Coordinates of C-alpha atoms in Angstrom, one line a residue:
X1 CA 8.8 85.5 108.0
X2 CA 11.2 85.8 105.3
X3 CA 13.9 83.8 107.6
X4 CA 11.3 81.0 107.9
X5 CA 10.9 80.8 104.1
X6 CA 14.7 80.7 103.1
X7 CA 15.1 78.0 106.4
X8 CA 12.4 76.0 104.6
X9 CA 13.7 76.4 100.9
X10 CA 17.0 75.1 102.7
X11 CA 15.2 72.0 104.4
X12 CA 14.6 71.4 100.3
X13 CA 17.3 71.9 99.3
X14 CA 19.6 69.5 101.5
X15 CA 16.8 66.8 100.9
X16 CA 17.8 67.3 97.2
X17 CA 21.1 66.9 98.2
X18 CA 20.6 63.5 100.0
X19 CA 18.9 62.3 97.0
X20 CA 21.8 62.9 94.1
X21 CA 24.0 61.5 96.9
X22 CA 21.7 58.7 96.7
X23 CA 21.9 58.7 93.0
X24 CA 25.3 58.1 92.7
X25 CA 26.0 55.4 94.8
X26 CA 23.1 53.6 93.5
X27 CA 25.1 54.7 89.7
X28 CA 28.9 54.5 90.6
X29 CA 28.8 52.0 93.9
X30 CA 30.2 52.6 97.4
X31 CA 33.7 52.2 96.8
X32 CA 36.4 54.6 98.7
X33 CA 37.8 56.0 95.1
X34 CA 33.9 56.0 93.8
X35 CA 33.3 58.6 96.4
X36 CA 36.8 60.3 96.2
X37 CA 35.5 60.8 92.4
X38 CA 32.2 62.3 93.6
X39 CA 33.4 64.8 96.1
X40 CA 36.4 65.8 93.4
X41 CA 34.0 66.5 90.5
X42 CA 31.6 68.3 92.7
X43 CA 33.6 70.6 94.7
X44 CA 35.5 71.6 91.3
X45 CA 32.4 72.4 89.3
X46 CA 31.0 74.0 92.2
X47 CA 34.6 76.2 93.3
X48 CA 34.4 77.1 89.4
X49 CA 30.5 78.8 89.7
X50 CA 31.5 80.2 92.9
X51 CA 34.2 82.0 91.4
X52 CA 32.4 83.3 88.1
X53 CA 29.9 84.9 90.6
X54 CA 32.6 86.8 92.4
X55 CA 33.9 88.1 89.4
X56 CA 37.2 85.9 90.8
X57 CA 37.8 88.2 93.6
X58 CA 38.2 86.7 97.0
X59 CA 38.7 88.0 100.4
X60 CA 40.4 86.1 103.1
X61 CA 41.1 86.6 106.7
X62 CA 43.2 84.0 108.7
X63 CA 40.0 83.2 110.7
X64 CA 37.9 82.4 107.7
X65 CA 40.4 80.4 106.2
X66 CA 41.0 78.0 109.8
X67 CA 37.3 78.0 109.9
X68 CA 36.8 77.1 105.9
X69 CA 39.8 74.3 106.5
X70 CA 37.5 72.7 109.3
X71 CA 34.5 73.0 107.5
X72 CA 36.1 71.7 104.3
X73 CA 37.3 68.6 106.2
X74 CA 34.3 68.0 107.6
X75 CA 32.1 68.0 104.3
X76 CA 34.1 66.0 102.9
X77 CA 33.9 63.2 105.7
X78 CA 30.6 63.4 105.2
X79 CA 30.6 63.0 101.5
X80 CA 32.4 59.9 101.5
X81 CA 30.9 58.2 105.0
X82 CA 27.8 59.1 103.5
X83 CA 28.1 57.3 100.2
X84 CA 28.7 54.2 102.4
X85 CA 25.9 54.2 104.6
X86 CA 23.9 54.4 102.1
X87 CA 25.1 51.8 100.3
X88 CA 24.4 49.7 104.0
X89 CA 20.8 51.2 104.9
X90 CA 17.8 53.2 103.7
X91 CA 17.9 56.5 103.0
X92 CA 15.2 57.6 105.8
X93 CA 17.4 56.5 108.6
X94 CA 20.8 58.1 107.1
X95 CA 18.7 61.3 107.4
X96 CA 17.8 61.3 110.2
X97 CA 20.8 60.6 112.0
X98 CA 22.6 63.1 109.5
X99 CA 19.5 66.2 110.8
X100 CA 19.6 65.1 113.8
X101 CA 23.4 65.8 114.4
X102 CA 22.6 68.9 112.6
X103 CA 20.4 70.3 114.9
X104 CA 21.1 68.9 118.0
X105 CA 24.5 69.9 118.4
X106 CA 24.5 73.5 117.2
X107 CA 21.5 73.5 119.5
X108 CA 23.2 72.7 122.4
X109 CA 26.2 75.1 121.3
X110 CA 23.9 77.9 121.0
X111 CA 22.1 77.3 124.1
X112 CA 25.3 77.1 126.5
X113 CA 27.9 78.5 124.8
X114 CA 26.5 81.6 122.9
X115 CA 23.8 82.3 125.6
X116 CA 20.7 82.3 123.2
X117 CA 17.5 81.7 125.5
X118 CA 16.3 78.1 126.2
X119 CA 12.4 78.4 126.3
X120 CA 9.9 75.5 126.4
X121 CA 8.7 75.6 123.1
X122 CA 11.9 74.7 122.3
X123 CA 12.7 72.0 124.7
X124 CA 9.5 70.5 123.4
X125 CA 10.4 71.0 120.1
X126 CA 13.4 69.6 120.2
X127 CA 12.2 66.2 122.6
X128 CA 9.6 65.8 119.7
X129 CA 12.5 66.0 116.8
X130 CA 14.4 63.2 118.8
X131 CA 11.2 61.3 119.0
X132 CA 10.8 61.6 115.2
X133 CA 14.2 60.4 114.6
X134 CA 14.1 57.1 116.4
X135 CA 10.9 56.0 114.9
X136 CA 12.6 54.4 111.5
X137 CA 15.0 52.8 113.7
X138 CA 13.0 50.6 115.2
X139 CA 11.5 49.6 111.9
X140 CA 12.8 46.0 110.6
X141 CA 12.0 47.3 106.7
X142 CA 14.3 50.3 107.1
X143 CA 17.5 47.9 106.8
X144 CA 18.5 45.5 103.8
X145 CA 19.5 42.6 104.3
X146 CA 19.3 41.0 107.4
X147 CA 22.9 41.2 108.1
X148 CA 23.8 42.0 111.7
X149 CA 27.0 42.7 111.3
X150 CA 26.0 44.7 108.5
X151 CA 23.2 46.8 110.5
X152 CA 25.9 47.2 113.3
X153 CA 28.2 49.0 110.4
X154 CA 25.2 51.3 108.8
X155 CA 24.3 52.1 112.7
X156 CA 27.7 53.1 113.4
X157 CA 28.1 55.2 110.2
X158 CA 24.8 57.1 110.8
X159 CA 26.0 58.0 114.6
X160 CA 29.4 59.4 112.9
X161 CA 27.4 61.6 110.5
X162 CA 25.5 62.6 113.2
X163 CA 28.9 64.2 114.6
X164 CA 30.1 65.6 111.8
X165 CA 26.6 67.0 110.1
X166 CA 26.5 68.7 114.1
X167 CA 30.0 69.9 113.6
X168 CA 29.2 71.4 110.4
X169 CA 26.6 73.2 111.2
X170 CA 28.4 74.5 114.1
X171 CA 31.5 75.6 112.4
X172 CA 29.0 77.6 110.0
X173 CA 27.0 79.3 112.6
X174 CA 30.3 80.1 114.7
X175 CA 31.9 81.9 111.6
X176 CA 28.7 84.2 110.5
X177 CA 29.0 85.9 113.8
X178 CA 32.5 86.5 114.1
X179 CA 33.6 90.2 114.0
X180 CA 36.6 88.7 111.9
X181 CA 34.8 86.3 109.3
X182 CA 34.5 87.1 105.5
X183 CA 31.3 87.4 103.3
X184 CA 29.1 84.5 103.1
X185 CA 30.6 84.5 98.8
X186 CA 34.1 84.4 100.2
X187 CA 33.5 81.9 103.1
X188 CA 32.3 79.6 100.7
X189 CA 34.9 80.3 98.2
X190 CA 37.5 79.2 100.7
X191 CA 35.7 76.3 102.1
X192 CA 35.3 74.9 98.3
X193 CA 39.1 75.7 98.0
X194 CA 39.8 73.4 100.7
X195 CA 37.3 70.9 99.8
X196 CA 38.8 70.6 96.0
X197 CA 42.4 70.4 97.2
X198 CA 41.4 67.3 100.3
X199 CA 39.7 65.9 97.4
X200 CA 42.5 65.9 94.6
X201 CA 44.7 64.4 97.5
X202 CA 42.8 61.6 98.2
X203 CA 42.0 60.9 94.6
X204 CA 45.4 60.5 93.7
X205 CA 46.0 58.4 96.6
X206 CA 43.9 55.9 95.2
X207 CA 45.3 56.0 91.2
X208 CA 47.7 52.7 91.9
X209 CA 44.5 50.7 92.9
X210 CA 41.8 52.2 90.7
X211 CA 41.5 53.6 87.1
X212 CA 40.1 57.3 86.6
X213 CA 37.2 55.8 84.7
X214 CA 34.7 56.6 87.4
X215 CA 35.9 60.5 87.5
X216 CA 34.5 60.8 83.7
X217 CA 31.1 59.0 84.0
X218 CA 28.4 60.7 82.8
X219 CA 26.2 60.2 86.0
X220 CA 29.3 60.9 88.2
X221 CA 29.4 64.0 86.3
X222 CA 25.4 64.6 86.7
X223 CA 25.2 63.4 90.4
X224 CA 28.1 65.8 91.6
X225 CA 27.0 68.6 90.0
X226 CA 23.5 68.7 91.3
X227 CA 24.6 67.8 95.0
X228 CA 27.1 70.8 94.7
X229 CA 24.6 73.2 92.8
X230 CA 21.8 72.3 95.8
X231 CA 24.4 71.9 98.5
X232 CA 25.9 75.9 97.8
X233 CA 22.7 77.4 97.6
X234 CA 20.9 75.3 100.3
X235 CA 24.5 76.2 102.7
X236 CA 24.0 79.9 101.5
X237 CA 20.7 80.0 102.4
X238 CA 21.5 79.1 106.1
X239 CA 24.3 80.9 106.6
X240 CA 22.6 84.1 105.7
X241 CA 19.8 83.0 108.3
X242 CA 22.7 82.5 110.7
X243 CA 23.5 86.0 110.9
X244 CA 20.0 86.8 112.2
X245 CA 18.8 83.5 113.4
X246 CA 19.5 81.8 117.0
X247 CA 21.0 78.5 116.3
X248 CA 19.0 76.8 118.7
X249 CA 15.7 77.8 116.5
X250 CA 17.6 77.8 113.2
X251 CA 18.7 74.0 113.1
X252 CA 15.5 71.9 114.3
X253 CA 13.7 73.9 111.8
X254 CA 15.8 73.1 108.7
X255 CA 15.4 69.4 110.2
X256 CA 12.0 69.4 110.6
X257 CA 11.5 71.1 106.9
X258 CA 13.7 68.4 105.4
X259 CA 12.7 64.9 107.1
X260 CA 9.1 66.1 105.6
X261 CA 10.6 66.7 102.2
X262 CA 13.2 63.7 102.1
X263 CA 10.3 60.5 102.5
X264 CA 8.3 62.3 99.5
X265 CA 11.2 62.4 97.3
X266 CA 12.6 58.9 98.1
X267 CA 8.9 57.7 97.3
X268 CA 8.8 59.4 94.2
X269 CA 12.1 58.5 93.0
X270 CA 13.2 55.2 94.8
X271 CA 9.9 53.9 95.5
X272 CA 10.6 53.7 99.1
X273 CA 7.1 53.0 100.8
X274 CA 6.2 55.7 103.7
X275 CA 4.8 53.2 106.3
X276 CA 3.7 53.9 109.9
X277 CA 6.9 54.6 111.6
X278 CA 7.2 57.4 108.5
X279 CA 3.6 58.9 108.7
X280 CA 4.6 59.2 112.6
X281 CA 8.3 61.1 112.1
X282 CA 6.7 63.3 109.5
X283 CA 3.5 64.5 111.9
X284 CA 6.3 65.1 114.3
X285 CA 8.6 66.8 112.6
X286 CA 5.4 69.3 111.4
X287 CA 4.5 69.7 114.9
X288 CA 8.3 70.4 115.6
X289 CA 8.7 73.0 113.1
X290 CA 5.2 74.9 114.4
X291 CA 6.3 75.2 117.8
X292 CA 10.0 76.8 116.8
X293 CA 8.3 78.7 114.2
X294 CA 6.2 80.5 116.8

């Protein structure tokens, strides 16, 4: 039961994540540097937390740190494809392209590569996830615009998140049970050691086109630090259920938890109505999350 609780804090937690994502690109634009900015600031201030709590002592192992390069790379993809699609589309259809690559693929990982059991409720659960997440794309409201070349873009964004939220997850689930990975402290440690130096490298690579105005903004300050404060605690959170938790259960439940948790908070702060096709993914997603819970 205590899994379940921490999985659902989790689900929270990364829906608070979307929504200072959100935050600053509705603040600081969709621009490439923008973004370079916001994964910069956040990975520093949260490397710099990280490292207080270990009292500055880190382990590392040459698996952890392959696997904390890859993961680093990855997040940081994220961050800045993210920022764009965004920018493109509403919220409630980046997420679920983003969950569903989250759970689908470390589902299907866990199923035939690590041998953890396929049974019904989870092939059910797992149909009625995919269900869930098509709804809001067959929604004319859940685009801006009216652009088709622009709905083509935000489509094809949201189906590269979808690979590299799956590959994420994957790469933390595949670490945790290793004989040869690190603690969860150190893991991160090193994967926010990556992250800071891909994002000072990038960063710089913009200076001759950009000014550093952006990096000193008080809401690029604010918005990076709460996506990195929610972001370490909502990825510790699942990689300490990962060490007891089947992936194939793990994932849909974290997505199930969070496309509940991400249309309440977009109504609240965005004032993003929750129409049909969002009362539908959310009685879904509920009914999702029973069936892998039990």
């Amino acid at each position: 039961m205590l899994d379940y609780i921490l999985l659902l804090g989790s689900a929270l937690l990364f829906s608070m994540q979307i929504i200072f994502t959100k935050l600053f690109e509705t603040k600081c634009g969709k621009a490439f540097y923008a973004t370079t900015c916001f994964s910069l600031v956040s990975s520093v201030l949260v490397l710099a937390v990280l490292l207080i709590v270990s009292g500055f002592h880190v382990t590392f192992t040459p698996f952890s740190v392959l696997m904390g390069g890859l993961l680093a790379a990855v997040t940081v993809a994220t961050n800045l494809v993210g920022i764009k699609a965004m920018a493109l589309g509403k919220v409630s259809v980046y997420t679920l392209f983003l969950m569903l690559g989250g759970m689908l693929v470390p589902f299907l990982v866990g199923v035939v590569w690590l041998n953890e059991p396929l049974k019904w409720e989870y092939v059910i659960a797992s149909i009625l996830l995919l269900i869930a997440m098509l709804f809001p794309t067959f929604d004319p409201a859940e685009t801006r615009g009216g652009n088709k070349k622009t709905h083509l873009l935000f489509l094809a964004l949201c189906v590269v998140l979808f690979l590299l939220n799956g590959a994420n997850s994957t790469i933390g689930k595949l670490h945790q049970i290793d004989a040869a990975a690190v603690g969860t402290t150190d893991f991160l440690i090193i994967d926010y050691l990556f992250e800071t130096g891909i994002s000072l490298v990038l960063f710089l690579l913009c200076r001759p086109r950009e000014k550093y105005r952006c990096a000193v903004q008080k809401d690029t300050i604010i918005s990076a630090f709460g996506f990195g404060i929610v972001h370490i605690v909502a990825t510790f959170l699942q990689l300490y259920c990962a060490t007891t938790v089947n992936a194939s259960m793990m994932y849909p439940f974290v997505t199930g938890g969070t496309l509940v948790f991400t249309p309440l908070l977009t109504l609240f702060l965005f004032k993003e109505k929750i129409n049909k096709y969002t009362v539908a993914c959310i009685i879904l997603s509920v009914a999702a999350s029973i069936l892998f819970a039990f």
